[in-house]
Amino acid sequence: MKDVCTCENSVKEIYIYEDTIKGAINHCMQYGNLEAIGLLLGRRYRYSGREYVLIVDQIEVKSRSSHTFVEFDREAFSHIGGVLESEIHQKDFLVGWYHSHPNFGCWLSDIDIETQTTYFYEKYHSALVIDPVKRYLRFFKLAEGNKGYRNVDFCTLYGNKWQCKGCYDEIHEFRF
């Protein structure tokens, strides 16, 4: 894609539409002190020899959760299949997942790493962790060799166009 945002002449690993990230944040905020979980839909591209992902939408899924634990409800998988088969998402596929850590900050727990290595193990897969209480978020990917995880730079785009609203390479505080 030739119109890729190259803030500071660097292609980011993840680009996400502002409405998509706001949707994930709002979903997590609705759960308050309970963990929430959802999926990220997008597309893969290559620019100047670097692969990146454009996240175009998020899927809120039914879950069972507590303050420190969340898992997909069994009904979630039929809902996910329906969304992926819909006309609007014919070009999209799962590029990651998101969940909240209410008042615990942004990091991946051992269970989160297990989820990532079991279901989201491709190099393009990411995990977005949102702390709706402290109002922080951060993207992660598995480290090389699937040994732990690493932080991932991302760029927020607005207007469903390649117009950069901001690029972030550390924990990002959100306000809206």
XYZ file of C-alpha atoms in Angstrom:
176
model
C 0.000 0.000 0.000
C 1.760 3.151 -1.129
C -0.098 5.560 1.143
C 1.240 4.002 4.342
C 1.947 6.439 7.175
C 5.677 6.517 7.764
C 6.015 8.667 10.840
C 9.674 9.444 11.354
C 10.347 7.478 8.126
C 9.655 4.214 9.920
C 6.969 1.723 8.943
C 5.101 0.630 12.074
C 4.138 -3.019 12.600
C 0.534 -2.118 13.368
C -1.834 0.502 12.018
C -5.310 0.725 13.520
C -8.286 2.908 12.693
C -9.228 5.308 15.466
C -12.838 4.056 15.492
C -11.593 0.491 15.918
C -9.364 1.251 18.881
C -12.131 3.358 20.449
C -14.524 0.419 20.012
C -12.148 -1.908 21.872
C -11.601 0.678 24.621
C -15.347 1.288 25.035
C -16.000 -2.456 25.181
C -13.436 -2.832 27.978
C -14.760 0.219 29.832
C -18.293 -1.242 29.801
C -16.997 -4.206 31.792
C -15.540 -1.899 34.448
C -13.530 -3.972 36.934
C -14.218 -7.241 35.083
C -11.954 -8.360 32.257
C -13.336 -8.122 28.711
C -12.120 -9.875 25.563
C -12.513 -9.434 21.825
C -10.899 -10.070 18.461
C -9.130 -7.828 15.966
C -9.813 -8.046 12.221
C -7.522 -6.705 9.561
C -5.303 -7.130 6.531
C -1.608 -7.753 5.921
C 0.544 -5.564 3.677
C 4.168 -5.109 2.715
C 5.893 -1.728 2.230
C 9.590 -1.130 1.604
C 10.369 -4.724 2.517
C 8.517 -4.585 5.853
C 5.314 -6.390 6.646
C 2.632 -4.603 8.624
C -0.988 -5.095 9.634
C -3.903 -2.720 9.229
C -6.527 -3.413 11.907
C -9.902 -2.383 10.506
C -12.389 -3.647 13.087
C -12.882 -5.320 16.442
C -15.390 -7.970 17.431
C -16.904 -7.912 20.896
C -17.512 -11.469 22.041
C -19.449 -13.028 24.875
C -17.211 -14.145 27.682
C -17.010 -15.366 31.237
C -14.886 -13.101 33.354
C -13.778 -11.922 36.749
C -11.447 -9.150 37.886
C -8.405 -11.244 36.950
C -9.638 -13.777 34.378
C -11.525 -13.889 31.065
C -12.359 -16.605 28.550
C -14.513 -16.839 25.443
C -18.049 -18.092 25.925
C -18.809 -21.120 23.698
C -21.404 -19.084 21.777
C -18.681 -16.626 20.797
C -17.255 -18.851 18.078
C -20.484 -18.993 16.038
C -20.726 -15.196 16.314
C -17.120 -14.814 15.123
C -17.770 -17.069 12.123
C -20.819 -15.019 11.167
C -18.870 -11.767 11.288
C -16.023 -13.171 9.177
C -18.490 -14.459 6.571
C -20.328 -11.139 6.332
C -20.031 -9.108 3.155
C -18.332 -6.204 4.909
C -15.422 -8.381 6.121
C -14.740 -10.556 3.050
C -11.140 -9.245 2.767
C -10.430 -9.348 6.501
C -9.144 -12.075 8.788
C -8.159 -12.445 12.437
C -4.972 -10.502 13.111
C -5.116 -10.582 16.897
C -7.131 -10.175 20.034
C -7.646 -7.681 22.822
C -8.540 -7.911 26.459
C -8.519 -5.765 29.554
C -6.464 -5.740 32.727
C -8.625 -3.515 34.958
C -6.298 -1.552 37.240
C -3.383 -3.972 36.616
C -1.562 -2.124 33.820
C -0.544 -3.296 30.365
C 1.459 -6.517 30.133
C 0.888 -10.157 29.185
C 0.354 -12.673 31.966
C 1.493 -16.289 31.667
C -2.076 -17.224 30.645
C -2.081 -14.422 28.043
C 1.201 -15.725 26.612
C -0.284 -19.230 26.503
C -3.327 -17.854 24.636
C -1.031 -16.051 22.208
C 1.167 -19.106 21.558
C -1.859 -21.411 21.151
C -4.190 -19.282 19.006
C -2.288 -16.204 17.790
C 1.178 -17.542 16.973
C 1.715 -16.072 13.482
C 4.225 -13.223 13.188
C 1.441 -10.815 12.213
C -0.766 -11.666 15.221
C -0.862 -9.177 18.078
C -2.425 -8.768 21.503
C -3.837 -5.430 22.616
C -4.059 -4.988 26.388
C -6.260 -2.199 27.719
C -6.401 -0.994 31.313
C -9.760 0.842 31.414
C -9.194 2.060 34.989
C -5.718 3.557 34.557
C -6.628 4.413 30.920
C -3.574 2.867 29.268
C -3.168 0.518 26.336
C -0.342 -1.357 24.646
C 0.191 -3.780 21.748
C 2.322 -6.915 22.114
C 3.602 -9.766 19.954
C 5.399 -12.969 20.801
C 9.158 -12.584 21.049
C 11.410 -14.438 18.618
C 11.110 -18.177 19.151
C 7.863 -17.625 21.103
C 9.900 -17.016 24.268
C 7.944 -14.350 26.102
C 6.660 -11.200 24.441
C 7.724 -7.823 23.135
C 6.139 -4.384 22.876
C 4.947 -3.273 19.440
C 4.873 0.220 17.941
C 1.568 1.261 16.399
C -0.011 4.148 14.552
C -3.620 5.292 14.909
C -5.303 6.371 11.675
C -8.469 8.436 11.389
C -11.182 8.834 8.804
C -10.571 5.313 7.414
C -7.738 6.832 5.401
C -3.973 6.875 5.766
C -4.072 10.019 7.884
C -2.000 9.542 11.004
C -3.514 10.648 14.279
C -0.448 9.541 16.237
C 2.266 6.915 16.440
C 3.197 5.307 19.736
C 6.174 3.238 20.816
C 5.402 2.944 24.503
C 2.385 2.525 26.744
C -0.225 4.924 25.457
C -2.590 6.864 27.699
C -5.993 7.347 26.081
C -8.427 10.203 26.636
C -11.850 10.766 25.115
